[in-house]
PDB file of N, CA and C in Angstrom:
ATOM      1  N   MET A   1      97.258  92.495  93.440  1.00  0.00           N
ATOM      2  CA  MET A   1      96.108  91.996  94.154  1.00  0.00           C
ATOM      3  C   MET A   1      96.490  90.701  94.878  1.00  0.00           C
ATOM      4  N   LEU A   2      96.218  90.658  96.167  1.00  0.00           N
ATOM      5  CA  LEU A   2      96.553  89.485  96.963  1.00  0.00           C
ATOM      6  C   LEU A   2      95.548  88.361  96.726  1.00  0.00           C
ATOM      7  N   PRO A   3      96.012  87.108  96.757  1.00  0.00           N
ATOM      8  CA  PRO A   3      95.076  85.995  96.588  1.00  0.00           C
ATOM      9  C   PRO A   3      94.176  85.850  97.817  1.00  0.00           C
ATOM     10  N   VAL A   4      93.043  85.220  97.601  1.00  0.00           N
ATOM     11  CA  VAL A   4      92.091  84.954  98.681  1.00  0.00           C
ATOM     12  C   VAL A   4      92.384  83.563  99.216  1.00  0.00           C
ATOM     13  N   SER A   5      92.632  83.450 100.513  1.00  0.00           N
ATOM     14  CA  SER A   5      92.942  82.134 101.078  1.00  0.00           C
ATOM     15  C   SER A   5      91.666  81.375 101.421  1.00  0.00           C
ATOM     16  N   SER A   6      91.723  80.069 101.279  1.00  0.00           N
ATOM     17  CA  SER A   6      90.560  79.238 101.600  1.00  0.00           C
ATOM     18  C   SER A   6      90.229  79.327 103.088  1.00  0.00           C
ATOM     19  N   GLU A   7      91.241  79.516 103.926  1.00  0.00           N
ATOM     20  CA  GLU A   7      91.002  79.657 105.364  1.00  0.00           C
ATOM     21  C   GLU A   7      90.195  80.912 105.659  1.00  0.00           C
ATOM     22  N   ASP A   8      90.541  82.005 104.980  1.00  0.00           N
ATOM     23  CA  ASP A   8      89.786  83.246 105.171  1.00  0.00           C
ATOM     24  C   ASP A   8      88.350  83.097 104.680  1.00  0.00           C
ATOM     25  N   VAL A   9      88.182  82.439 103.542  1.00  0.00           N
ATOM     26  CA  VAL A   9      86.836  82.243 103.006  1.00  0.00           C
ATOM     27  C   VAL A   9      86.001  81.399 103.972  1.00  0.00           C
ATOM     28  N   GLU A  10      86.579  80.354 104.533  1.00  0.00           N
ATOM     29  CA  GLU A  10      85.868  79.511 105.510  1.00  0.00           C
ATOM     30  C   GLU A  10      85.470  80.320 106.743  1.00  0.00           C
ATOM     31  N   ARG A  11      86.418  81.109 107.259  1.00  0.00           N
ATOM     32  CA  ARG A  11      86.176  81.907 108.463  1.00  0.00           C
ATOM     33  C   ARG A  11      85.062  82.926 108.220  1.00  0.00           C
ATOM     34  N   VAL A  12      85.125  83.621 107.095  1.00  0.00           N
ATOM     35  CA  VAL A  12      84.129  84.647 106.794  1.00  0.00           C
ATOM     36  C   VAL A  12      82.780  84.012 106.449  1.00  0.00           C
ATOM     37  N   SER A  13      82.791  82.864 105.805  1.00  0.00           N
ATOM     38  CA  SER A  13      81.536  82.142 105.539  1.00  0.00           C
ATOM     39  C   SER A  13      80.829  81.814 106.851  1.00  0.00           C
ATOM     40  N   ALA A  14      81.584  81.336 107.820  1.00  0.00           N
ATOM     41  CA  ALA A  14      81.000  81.016 109.122  1.00  0.00           C
ATOM     42  C   ALA A  14      80.443  82.274 109.785  1.00  0.00           C
ATOM     43  N   PHE A  15      81.150  83.389 109.648  1.00  0.00           N
ATOM     44  CA  PHE A  15      80.665  84.642 110.223  1.00  0.00           C
ATOM     45  C   PHE A  15      79.359  85.070 109.562  1.00  0.00           C
ATOM     46  N   ILE A  16      79.333  85.058 108.226  1.00  0.00           N
ATOM     47  CA  ILE A  16      78.144  85.498 107.489  1.00  0.00           C
ATOM     48  C   ILE A  16      76.931  84.639 107.853  1.00  0.00           C
ATOM     49  N   ALA A  17      77.168  83.364 108.119  1.00  0.00           N
ATOM     50  CA  ALA A  17      76.076  82.456 108.472  1.00  0.00           C
ATOM     51  C   ALA A  17      75.561  82.662 109.904  1.00  0.00           C
ATOM     52  N   THR A  18      76.253  83.478 110.677  1.00  0.00           N
ATOM     53  CA  THR A  18      75.830  83.778 112.045  1.00  0.00           C
ATOM     54  C   THR A  18      74.513  84.555 112.011  1.00  0.00           C
ATOM     55  N   PRO A  19      73.542  84.139 112.830  1.00  0.00           N
ATOM     56  CA  PRO A  19      72.272  84.887 112.855  1.00  0.00           C
ATOM     57  C   PRO A  19      72.494  86.376 113.162  1.00  0.00           C
ATOM     58  N   ASN A  20      71.797  87.213 112.437  1.00  0.00           N
ATOM     59  CA  ASN A  20      71.828  88.679 112.607  1.00  0.00           C
ATOM     60  C   ASN A  20      73.146  89.336 112.222  1.00  0.00           C
ATOM     61  N   ALA A  21      74.058  88.596 111.609  1.00  0.00           N
ATOM     62  CA  ALA A  21      75.353  89.183 111.225  1.00  0.00           C
ATOM     63  C   ALA A  21      75.138  90.346 110.256  1.00  0.00           C
ATOM     64  N   VAL A  22      75.917  91.388 110.463  1.00  0.00           N
ATOM     65  CA  VAL A  22      75.872  92.589 109.634  1.00  0.00           C
ATOM     66  C   VAL A  22      77.237  92.748 108.981  1.00  0.00           C
ATOM     67  N   LEU A  23      77.248  93.061 107.695  1.00  0.00           N
ATOM     68  CA  LEU A  23      78.506  93.343 106.999  1.00  0.00           C
ATOM     69  C   LEU A  23      78.656  94.848 106.840  1.00  0.00           C
ATOM     70  N   LEU A  24      79.849  95.338 107.168  1.00  0.00           N
ATOM     71  CA  LEU A  24      80.148  96.771 107.084  1.00  0.00           C
ATOM     72  C   LEU A  24      81.330  96.995 106.158  1.00  0.00           C
ATOM     73  N   ASP A  25      81.094  97.751 105.117  1.00  0.00           N
ATOM     74  CA  ASP A  25      82.114  98.104 104.129  1.00  0.00           C
ATOM     75  C   ASP A  25      82.682  99.465 104.506  1.00  0.00           C
ATOM     76  N   VAL A  26      83.983  99.530 104.805  1.00  0.00           N
ATOM     77  CA  VAL A  26      84.596 100.802 105.207  1.00  0.00           C
ATOM     78  C   VAL A  26      85.443 101.414 104.087  1.00  0.00           C
ATOM     79  N   ARG A  27      85.238 100.938 102.852  1.00  0.00           N
ATOM     80  CA  ARG A  27      85.942 101.531 101.711  1.00  0.00           C
ATOM     81  C   ARG A  27      85.324 102.884 101.380  1.00  0.00           C
ATOM     82  N   ASN A  28      86.036 103.650 100.559  1.00  0.00           N
ATOM     83  CA  ASN A  28      85.540 104.947 100.111  1.00  0.00           C
ATOM     84  C   ASN A  28      84.442 104.757  99.065  1.00  0.00           C
ATOM     85  N   ALA A  29      83.645 105.784  98.855  1.00  0.00           N
ATOM     86  CA  ALA A  29      82.497 105.714  97.941  1.00  0.00           C
ATOM     87  C   ALA A  29      82.896 105.306  96.534  1.00  0.00           C
ATOM     88  N   ASP A  30      84.018 105.810  96.026  1.00  0.00           N
ATOM     89  CA  ASP A  30      84.427 105.449  94.663  1.00  0.00           C
ATOM     90  C   ASP A  30      84.779 103.968  94.556  1.00  0.00           C
ATOM     91  N   GLU A  31      85.318 103.397  95.615  1.00  0.00           N
ATOM     92  CA  GLU A  31      85.637 101.965  95.616  1.00  0.00           C
ATOM     93  C   GLU A  31      84.357 101.128  95.630  1.00  0.00           C
ATOM     94  N   VAL A  32      83.390 101.565  96.417  1.00  0.00           N
ATOM     95  CA  VAL A  32      82.121 100.849  96.513  1.00  0.00           C
ATOM     96  C   VAL A  32      81.359 100.931  95.197  1.00  0.00           C
ATOM     97  N   SER A  33      81.409 102.088  94.538  1.00  0.00           N
ATOM     98  CA  SER A  33      80.690 102.214  93.267  1.00  0.00           C
ATOM     99  C   SER A  33      81.319 101.344  92.182  1.00  0.00           C
ATOM    100  N   ALA A  34      82.607 101.061  92.284  1.00  0.00           N
ATOM    101  CA  ALA A  34      83.280 100.197  91.305  1.00  0.00           C
ATOM    102  C   ALA A  34      82.903  98.729  91.509  1.00  0.00           C
ATOM    103  N   ILE A  35      82.919  98.275  92.760  1.00  0.00           N
ATOM    104  CA  ILE A  35      82.559  96.892  93.100  1.00  0.00           C
ATOM    105  C   ILE A  35      81.858  96.936  94.453  1.00  0.00           C
ATOM    106  N   SER A  36      80.567  96.634  94.439  1.00  0.00           N
ATOM    107  CA  SER A  36      79.825  96.668  95.701  1.00  0.00           C
ATOM    108  C   SER A  36      79.542  95.255  96.196  1.00  0.00           C
ATOM    109  N   VAL A  37      79.283  95.168  97.483  1.00  0.00           N
ATOM    110  CA  VAL A  37      78.893  93.910  98.113  1.00  0.00           C
ATOM    111  C   VAL A  37      77.428  94.061  98.505  1.00  0.00           C
ATOM    112  N   PRO A  38      76.551  93.282  97.874  1.00  0.00           N
ATOM    113  CA  PRO A  38      75.115  93.405  98.155  1.00  0.00           C
ATOM    114  C   PRO A  38      74.794  93.264  99.641  1.00  0.00           C
ATOM    115  N   ASP A  39      73.870  94.085 100.097  1.00  0.00           N
ATOM    116  CA  ASP A  39      73.352  94.059 101.465  1.00  0.00           C
ATOM    117  C   ASP A  39      74.342  94.501 102.539  1.00  0.00           C
ATOM    118  N   ALA A  40      75.501  94.991 102.149  1.00  0.00           N
ATOM    119  CA  ALA A  40      76.453  95.488 103.151  1.00  0.00           C
ATOM    120  C   ALA A  40      76.135  96.946 103.468  1.00  0.00           C
ATOM    121  N   LEU A  41      76.308  97.307 104.716  1.00  0.00           N
ATOM    122  CA  LEU A  41      76.228  98.709 105.104  1.00  0.00           C
ATOM    123  C   LEU A  41      77.518  99.377 104.641  1.00  0.00           C
ATOM    124  N   HIS A  42      77.452 100.658 104.335  1.00  0.00           N
ATOM    125  CA  HIS A  42      78.647 101.365 103.901  1.00  0.00           C
ATOM    126  C   HIS A  42      78.857 102.611 104.745  1.00  0.00           C
ATOM    127  N   ILE A  43      79.954 102.613 105.482  1.00  0.00           N
ATOM    128  CA  ILE A  43      80.406 103.794 106.207  1.00  0.00           C
ATOM    129  C   ILE A  43      81.920 103.869 105.998  1.00  0.00           C
ATOM    130  N   PRO A  44      82.408 104.845 105.236  1.00  0.00           N
ATOM    131  CA  PRO A  44      83.853 104.950 105.030  1.00  0.00           C
ATOM    132  C   PRO A  44      84.599 105.072 106.361  1.00  0.00           C
ATOM    133  N   LEU A  45      85.782 104.507 106.417  1.00  0.00           N
ATOM    134  CA  LEU A  45      86.570 104.526 107.652  1.00  0.00           C
ATOM    135  C   LEU A  45      86.688 105.933 108.228  1.00  0.00           C
ATOM    136  N   GLY A  46      86.909 106.925 107.383  1.00  0.00           N
ATOM    137  CA  GLY A  46      87.067 108.297 107.853  1.00  0.00           C
ATOM    138  C   GLY A  46      85.834 108.871 108.526  1.00  0.00           C
ATOM    139  N   GLU A  47      84.669 108.268 108.299  1.00  0.00           N
ATOM    140  CA  GLU A  47      83.417 108.727 108.901  1.00  0.00           C
ATOM    141  C   GLU A  47      82.940 107.835 110.044  1.00  0.00           C
ATOM    142  N   LEU A  48      83.630 106.732 110.253  1.00  0.00           N
ATOM    143  CA  LEU A  48      83.128 105.711 111.176  1.00  0.00           C
ATOM    144  C   LEU A  48      82.997 106.189 112.617  1.00  0.00           C
ATOM    145  N   ARG A  49      83.967 106.919 113.105  1.00  0.00           N
ATOM    146  CA  ARG A  49      83.905 107.381 114.503  1.00  0.00           C
ATOM    147  C   ARG A  49      82.628 108.188 114.752  1.00  0.00           C
ATOM    148  N   GLY A  50      82.280 109.055 113.829  1.00  0.00           N
ATOM    149  CA  GLY A  50      81.095 109.899 113.980  1.00  0.00           C
ATOM    150  C   GLY A  50      79.785 109.213 113.636  1.00  0.00           C
ATOM    151  N   ARG A  51      79.862 108.041 113.008  1.00  0.00           N
ATOM    152  CA  ARG A  51      78.636 107.361 112.589  1.00  0.00           C
ATOM    153  C   ARG A  51      78.458 105.977 113.217  1.00  0.00           C
ATOM    154  N   ALA A  52      79.313 105.616 114.146  1.00  0.00           N
ATOM    155  CA  ALA A  52      79.228 104.292 114.774  1.00  0.00           C
ATOM    156  C   ALA A  52      77.879 104.067 115.442  1.00  0.00           C
ATOM    157  N   HIS A  53      77.233 105.150 115.866  1.00  0.00           N
ATOM    158  CA  HIS A  53      75.913 105.026 116.507  1.00  0.00           C
ATOM    159  C   HIS A  53      74.856 104.459 115.551  1.00  0.00           C
ATOM    160  N   GLU A  54      75.124 104.477 114.238  1.00  0.00           N
ATOM    161  CA  GLU A  54      74.188 103.943 113.254  1.00  0.00           C
ATOM    162  C   GLU A  54      74.208 102.416 113.192  1.00  0.00           C
ATOM    163  N   LEU A  55      75.209 101.808 113.805  1.00  0.00           N
ATOM    164  CA  LEU A  55      75.364 100.353 113.750  1.00  0.00           C
ATOM    165  C   LEU A  55      74.620  99.671 114.897  1.00  0.00           C
ATOM    166  N   PRO A  56      74.121  98.473 114.653  1.00  0.00           N
ATOM    167  CA  PRO A  56      73.417  97.756 115.727  1.00  0.00           C
ATOM    168  C   PRO A  56      74.383  97.356 116.839  1.00  0.00           C
ATOM    169  N   ARG A  57      73.953  97.485 118.059  1.00  0.00           N
ATOM    170  CA  ARG A  57      74.792  97.121 119.195  1.00  0.00           C
ATOM    171  C   ARG A  57      74.627  95.652 119.576  1.00  0.00           C
ATOM    172  N   ASP A  58      73.564  95.029 119.066  1.00  0.00           N
ATOM    173  CA  ASP A  58      73.257  93.661 119.472  1.00  0.00           C
ATOM    174  C   ASP A  58      73.487  92.633 118.365  1.00  0.00           C
ATOM    175  N   ALA A  59      74.227  93.001 117.330  1.00  0.00           N
ATOM    176  CA  ALA A  59      74.497  92.082 116.224  1.00  0.00           C
ATOM    177  C   ALA A  59      75.995  92.078 115.930  1.00  0.00           C
ATOM    178  N   PRO A  60      76.536  90.929 115.562  1.00  0.00           N
ATOM    179  CA  PRO A  60      77.955  90.895 115.185  1.00  0.00           C
ATOM    180  C   PRO A  60      78.160  91.665 113.878  1.00  0.00           C
ATOM    181  N   ILE A  61      79.232  92.438 113.831  1.00  0.00           N
ATOM    182  CA  ILE A  61      79.518  93.291 112.679  1.00  0.00           C
ATOM    183  C   ILE A  61      80.793  92.799 112.009  1.00  0.00           C
ATOM    184  N   GLY A  62      80.676  92.353 110.776  1.00  0.00           N
ATOM    185  CA  GLY A  62      81.828  91.917 109.989  1.00  0.00           C
ATOM    186  C   GLY A  62      82.305  93.061 109.129  1.00  0.00           C
ATOM    187  N   VAL A  63      83.529  93.482 109.342  1.00  0.00           N
ATOM    188  CA  VAL A  63      84.068  94.672 108.688  1.00  0.00           C
ATOM    189  C   VAL A  63      85.032  94.263 107.579  1.00  0.00           C
ATOM    190  N   PHE A  64      84.904  94.924 106.425  1.00  0.00           N
ATOM    191  CA  PHE A  64      85.818  94.642 105.324  1.00  0.00           C
ATOM    192  C   PHE A  64      86.153  95.924 104.567  1.00  0.00           C
ATOM    193  N   CYS A  65      87.228  95.858 103.789  1.00  0.00           N
ATOM    194  CA  CYS A  65      87.666  96.986 102.964  1.00  0.00           C
ATOM    195  C   CYS A  65      88.269  96.422 101.683  1.00  0.00           C
ATOM    196  N   ALA A  66      89.267  97.082 101.135  1.00  0.00           N
ATOM    197  CA  ALA A  66      89.881  96.601  99.895  1.00  0.00           C
ATOM    198  C   ALA A  66      90.948  95.545 100.164  1.00  0.00           C
ATOM    199  N   SER A  67      91.776  95.751 101.178  1.00  0.00           N
ATOM    200  CA  SER A  67      92.895  94.838 101.417  1.00  0.00           C
ATOM    201  C   SER A  67      92.917  94.239 102.819  1.00  0.00           C
ATOM    202  N   GLY A  68      92.212  94.858 103.750  1.00  0.00           N
ATOM    203  CA  GLY A  68      92.220  94.384 105.131  1.00  0.00           C
ATOM    204  C   GLY A  68      92.842  95.371 106.103  1.00  0.00           C
ATOM    205  N   ALA A  69      93.559  96.367 105.610  1.00  0.00           N
ATOM    206  CA  ALA A  69      94.211  97.338 106.497  1.00  0.00           C
ATOM    207  C   ALA A  69      93.190  98.251 107.179  1.00  0.00           C
ATOM    208  N   ARG A  70      92.286  98.822 106.415  1.00  0.00           N
ATOM    209  CA  ARG A  70      91.278  99.717 107.000  1.00  0.00           C
ATOM    210  C   ARG A  70      90.287  98.941 107.859  1.00  0.00           C
ATOM    211  N   SER A  71      89.985  97.714 107.467  1.00  0.00           N
ATOM    212  CA  SER A  71      89.040  96.932 108.275  1.00  0.00           C
ATOM    213  C   SER A  71      89.624  96.635 109.652  1.00  0.00           C
ATOM    214  N   ALA A  72      90.923  96.406 109.728  1.00  0.00           N
ATOM    215  CA  ALA A  72      91.570  96.168 111.026  1.00  0.00           C
ATOM    216  C   ALA A  72      91.464  97.413 111.910  1.00  0.00           C
ATOM    217  N   ARG A  73      91.714  98.585 111.328  1.00  0.00           N
ATOM    218  CA  ARG A  73      91.591  99.834 112.097  1.00  0.00           C
ATOM    219  C   ARG A  73      90.139 100.068 112.510  1.00  0.00           C
ATOM    220  N   ALA A  74      89.201  99.779 111.606  1.00  0.00           N
ATOM    221  CA  ALA A  74      87.782  99.953 111.916  1.00  0.00           C
ATOM    222  C   ALA A  74      87.357  99.025 113.047  1.00  0.00           C
ATOM    223  N   CYS A  75      87.842  97.797 113.046  1.00  0.00           N
ATOM    224  CA  CYS A  75      87.497  96.853 114.121  1.00  0.00           C
ATOM    225  C   CYS A  75      87.992  97.364 115.465  1.00  0.00           C
ATOM    226  N   ASP A  76      89.198  97.886 115.502  1.00  0.00           N
ATOM    227  CA  ASP A  76      89.721  98.460 116.754  1.00  0.00           C
ATOM    228  C   ASP A  76      88.813  99.587 117.240  1.00  0.00           C
ATOM    229  N   LEU A  77      88.426 100.463 116.339  1.00  0.00           N
ATOM    230  CA  LEU A  77      87.566 101.591 116.699  1.00  0.00           C
ATOM    231  C   LEU A  77      86.212 101.089 117.233  1.00  0.00           C
ATOM    232  N   LEU A  78      85.610 100.133 116.528  1.00  0.00           N
ATOM    233  CA  LEU A  78      84.301  99.618 116.946  1.00  0.00           C
ATOM    234  C   LEU A  78      84.385  98.869 118.274  1.00  0.00           C
ATOM    235  N   ARG A  79      85.398  98.051 118.441  1.00  0.00           N
ATOM    236  CA  ARG A  79      85.557  97.316 119.710  1.00  0.00           C
ATOM    237  C   ARG A  79      85.756  98.282 120.870  1.00  0.00           C
ATOM    238  N   ASN A  80      86.526  99.343 120.645  1.00  0.00           N
ATOM    239  CA  ASN A  80      86.723 100.348 121.693  1.00  0.00           C
ATOM    240  C   ASN A  80      85.424 101.069 122.033  1.00  0.00           C
ATOM    241  N   ALA A  81      84.481 101.088 121.075  1.00  0.00           N
ATOM    242  CA  ALA A  81      83.166 101.693 121.308  1.00  0.00           C
ATOM    243  C   ALA A  81      82.169 100.670 121.877  1.00  0.00           C
ATOM    244  N   GLY A  82      82.650  99.453 122.148  1.00  0.00           N
ATOM    245  CA  GLY A  82      81.797  98.430 122.738  1.00  0.00           C
ATOM    246  C   GLY A  82      80.963  97.638 121.753  1.00  0.00           C
ATOM    247  N   LEU A  83      81.315  97.706 120.469  1.00  0.00           N
ATOM    248  CA  LEU A  83      80.570  96.977 119.447  1.00  0.00           C
ATOM    249  C   LEU A  83      81.283  95.672 119.090  1.00  0.00           C
ATOM    250  N   PRO A  84      80.524  94.615 118.820  1.00  0.00           N
ATOM    251  CA  PRO A  84      81.118  93.315 118.493  1.00  0.00           C
ATOM    252  C   PRO A  84      81.573  93.251 117.033  1.00  0.00           C
ATOM    253  N   ALA A  85      82.837  93.557 116.779  1.00  0.00           N
ATOM    254  CA  ALA A  85      83.357  93.629 115.414  1.00  0.00           C
ATOM    255  C   ALA A  85      84.265  92.451 115.096  1.00  0.00           C
ATOM    256  N   GLU A  86      84.125  91.943 113.888  1.00  0.00           N
ATOM    257  CA  GLU A  86      84.944  90.843 113.362  1.00  0.00           C
ATOM    258  C   GLU A  86      85.613  91.344 112.085  1.00  0.00           C
ATOM    259  N   ASP A  87      86.918  91.179 111.976  1.00  0.00           N
ATOM    260  CA  ASP A  87      87.639  91.628 110.789  1.00  0.00           C
ATOM    261  C   ASP A  87      87.510  90.575 109.688  1.00  0.00           C
ATOM    262  N   CYS A  88      86.778  90.912 108.631  1.00  0.00           N
ATOM    263  CA  CYS A  88      86.594  90.007 107.492  1.00  0.00           C
ATOM    264  C   CYS A  88      87.631  90.245 106.402  1.00  0.00           C
ATOM    265  N   GLY A  89      88.471  91.261 106.576  1.00  0.00           N
ATOM    266  CA  GLY A  89      89.539  91.517 105.612  1.00  0.00           C
ATOM    267  C   GLY A  89      89.056  92.199 104.354  1.00  0.00           C
ATOM    268  N   SER A  90      89.330  91.582 103.222  1.00  0.00           N
ATOM    269  CA  SER A  90      89.066  92.152 101.905  1.00  0.00           C
ATOM    270  C   SER A  90      87.658  91.854 101.410  1.00  0.00           C
ATOM    271  N   PHE A  91      87.127  92.767 100.596  1.00  0.00           N
ATOM    272  CA  PHE A  91      85.820  92.539  99.973  1.00  0.00           C
ATOM    273  C   PHE A  91      85.859  91.289  99.097  1.00  0.00           C
ATOM    274  N   ARG A  92      87.038  90.945  98.570  1.00  0.00           N
ATOM    275  CA  ARG A  92      87.152  89.739  97.746  1.00  0.00           C
ATOM    276  C   ARG A  92      86.889  88.494  98.586  1.00  0.00           C
ATOM    277  N   VAL A  93      87.318  88.495  99.822  1.00  0.00           N
ATOM    278  CA  VAL A  93      87.041  87.376 100.724  1.00  0.00           C
ATOM    279  C   VAL A  93      85.540  87.296 100.996  1.00  0.00           C
ATOM    280  N   VAL A  94      84.917  88.437 101.245  1.00  0.00           N
ATOM    281  CA  VAL A  94      83.475  88.475 101.519  1.00  0.00           C
ATOM    282  C   VAL A  94      82.689  87.959 100.317  1.00  0.00           C
ATOM    283  N   LEU A  95      83.050  88.404  99.120  1.00  0.00           N
ATOM    284  CA  LEU A  95      82.349  87.941  97.921  1.00  0.00           C
ATOM    285  C   LEU A  95      82.545  86.442  97.705  1.00  0.00           C
ATOM    286  N   ALA A  96      83.749  85.946  97.946  1.00  0.00           N
ATOM    287  CA  ALA A  96      84.013  84.505  97.813  1.00  0.00           C
ATOM    288  C   ALA A  96      83.235  83.707  98.858  1.00  0.00           C
ATOM    289  N   ALA A  97      83.130  84.243 100.069  1.00  0.00           N
ATOM    290  CA  ALA A  97      82.371  83.567 101.128  1.00  0.00           C
ATOM    291  C   ALA A  97      80.890  83.527 100.767  1.00  0.00           C
ATOM    292  N   ARG A  98      80.376  84.607 100.246  1.00  0.00           N
ATOM    293  CA  ARG A  98      78.969  84.641  99.817  1.00  0.00           C
ATOM    294  C   ARG A  98      78.724  83.615  98.713  1.00  0.00           C
ATOM    295  N   LYS A  99      79.642  83.543  97.769  1.00  0.00           N
ATOM    296  CA  LYS A  99      79.513  82.587  96.670  1.00  0.00           C
ATOM    297  C   LYS A  99      79.515  81.159  97.199  1.00  0.00           C
ATOM    298  N   LYS A 100      80.404  80.883  98.154  1.00  0.00           N
ATOM    299  CA  LYS A 100      80.473  79.548  98.765  1.00  0.00           C
ATOM    300  C   LYS A 100      79.163  79.212  99.462  1.00  0.00           C
ATOM    301  N   LEU A 101      78.607  80.148 100.200  1.00  0.00           N
ATOM    302  CA  LEU A 101      77.360  79.913 100.921  1.00  0.00           C
ATOM    303  C   LEU A 101      76.177  79.723  99.964  1.00  0.00           C
ATOM    304  N   SER A 102      76.197  80.403  98.842  1.00  0.00           N
ATOM    305  CA  SER A 102      75.084  80.278  97.898  1.00  0.00           C
ATOM    306  C   SER A 102      75.082  78.908  97.222  1.00  0.00           C
ATOM    307  N   LYS A 103      76.232  78.249  97.199  1.00  0.00           N
ATOM    308  CA  LYS A 103      76.325  76.921  96.593  1.00  0.00           C
ATOM    309  C   LYS A 103      75.961  75.811  97.566  1.00  0.00           C
ATOM    310  N   SER A 104      75.911  76.134  98.866  1.00  0.00           N
ATOM    311  CA  SER A 104      75.625  75.077  99.840  1.00  0.00           C
ATOM    312  C   SER A 104      74.168  74.990 100.181  1.00  0.00           C
TER     313      SER A 104
END
Protein backbone atom coordinates (compact mmCIF):
# COMPACT_ATOMS: atom_id res chain seq x y z
CA MET A 1 0.00 0.00 0.00
CA LEU A 2 1.43 3.35 -1.05
CA PRO A 3 1.61 6.18 1.50
CA VAL A 4 -0.68 9.19 1.17
CA SER A 5 1.25 12.39 0.51
CA SER A 6 0.34 15.61 2.26
CA GLU A 7 0.49 17.39 -1.11
CA ASP A 8 -2.15 15.06 -2.52
CA VAL A 9 -4.34 15.50 0.55
CA GLU A 10 -4.09 19.31 0.24
CA ARG A 11 -4.90 19.21 -3.49
CA VAL A 12 -7.89 16.90 -3.04
CA SER A 13 -9.13 18.86 -0.01
CA ALA A 14 -9.20 21.99 -2.15
CA PHE A 15 -11.08 20.11 -4.86
CA ILE A 16 -13.67 18.70 -2.44
CA ALA A 17 -14.25 22.21 -1.06
CA THR A 18 -15.11 23.44 -4.57
CA PRO A 19 -18.81 24.31 -4.84
CA ASN A 20 -20.84 21.54 -6.53
CA ALA A 21 -17.85 19.17 -6.64
CA VAL A 22 -18.82 15.56 -7.30
CA LEU A 23 -16.71 12.56 -6.29
CA LEU A 24 -16.71 9.55 -8.62
CA ASP A 25 -15.45 6.16 -7.48
CA VAL A 26 -14.40 3.99 -10.44
CA ARG A 27 -13.43 0.93 -8.38
CA ASN A 28 -15.23 -2.38 -8.79
CA ALA A 29 -18.26 -3.21 -6.63
CA ASP A 30 -16.34 -5.61 -4.38
CA GLU A 31 -13.77 -2.90 -3.63
CA VAL A 32 -16.48 -0.37 -2.81
CA SER A 33 -18.29 -2.82 -0.53
CA ALA A 34 -15.05 -3.38 1.42
CA ILE A 35 -14.31 0.35 1.91
CA SER A 36 -16.73 2.97 0.68
CA VAL A 37 -16.44 6.73 0.45
CA PRO A 38 -19.63 8.40 1.70
CA ASP A 39 -21.57 10.48 -0.83
CA ALA A 40 -19.42 9.39 -3.78
CA LEU A 41 -21.04 8.27 -6.99
CA HIS A 42 -19.98 4.80 -8.08
CA ILE A 43 -19.48 3.81 -11.70
CA PRO A 44 -16.85 1.10 -12.30
CA LEU A 45 -14.27 2.06 -14.91
CA GLY A 46 -15.45 -0.75 -17.20
CA GLU A 47 -18.94 0.79 -17.29
CA LEU A 48 -17.95 4.44 -17.45
CA ARG A 49 -18.03 4.94 -21.22
CA GLY A 50 -21.64 3.73 -21.37
CA ARG A 51 -22.74 5.58 -18.24
CA ALA A 52 -20.93 8.93 -18.54
CA HIS A 53 -24.27 10.53 -19.42
CA GLU A 54 -25.30 9.97 -15.77
CA LEU A 55 -22.70 12.50 -14.58
CA PRO A 56 -23.38 16.22 -14.27
CA ARG A 57 -21.93 18.28 -17.10
CA ASP A 58 -21.83 21.49 -15.08
CA ALA A 59 -19.97 20.30 -11.96
CA PRO A 60 -16.32 19.39 -11.43
CA ILE A 61 -15.89 15.63 -11.11
CA GLY A 62 -13.16 14.26 -8.84
CA VAL A 63 -12.30 10.72 -9.86
CA PHE A 64 -10.64 8.16 -7.61
CA CYS A 65 -9.94 4.42 -7.45
CA ALA A 66 -7.71 2.13 -5.37
CA SER A 67 -4.27 3.31 -6.48
CA GLY A 68 -4.75 6.08 -9.04
CA ALA A 69 -4.25 4.06 -12.24
CA ARG A 70 -7.93 3.61 -13.11
CA SER A 71 -8.78 7.15 -12.06
CA ALA A 72 -6.22 8.49 -14.55
CA ARG A 73 -7.80 6.44 -17.36
CA ALA A 74 -11.29 7.53 -16.25
CA CYS A 75 -10.25 11.20 -16.31
CA ASP A 76 -8.99 10.84 -19.87
CA LEU A 77 -12.28 9.24 -20.91
CA LEU A 78 -14.38 11.93 -19.18
CA ARG A 79 -12.31 14.83 -20.52
CA ASN A 80 -12.60 13.40 -24.04
CA ALA A 81 -16.39 13.38 -23.48
CA GLY A 82 -16.24 17.08 -22.53
CA LEU A 83 -16.66 16.60 -18.79
CA PRO A 84 -14.57 18.52 -16.23
CA ALA A 85 -12.63 15.71 -14.52
CA GLU A 86 -9.95 16.00 -11.83
CA ASP A 87 -7.81 12.99 -10.90
CA CYS A 88 -7.99 12.57 -7.11
CA GLY A 89 -5.95 9.36 -7.19
CA SER A 90 -6.57 6.85 -4.42
CA PHE A 91 -9.63 6.51 -2.19
CA ARG A 92 -7.18 6.79 0.72
CA VAL A 93 -6.32 10.33 -0.39
CA VAL A 94 -10.03 11.19 -0.65
CA LEU A 95 -10.74 9.82 2.83
CA ALA A 96 -7.76 11.71 4.29
CA ALA A 97 -8.90 14.92 2.56
CA ARG A 98 -12.41 14.50 3.97
CA LYS A 99 -10.97 13.95 7.44
CA LYS A 100 -8.84 17.09 7.10
CA LEU A 101 -11.85 19.15 6.01
CA SER A 102 -14.00 17.85 8.87
CA LYS A 103 -11.41 19.12 11.36
CA SER A 104 -11.31 22.63 9.91
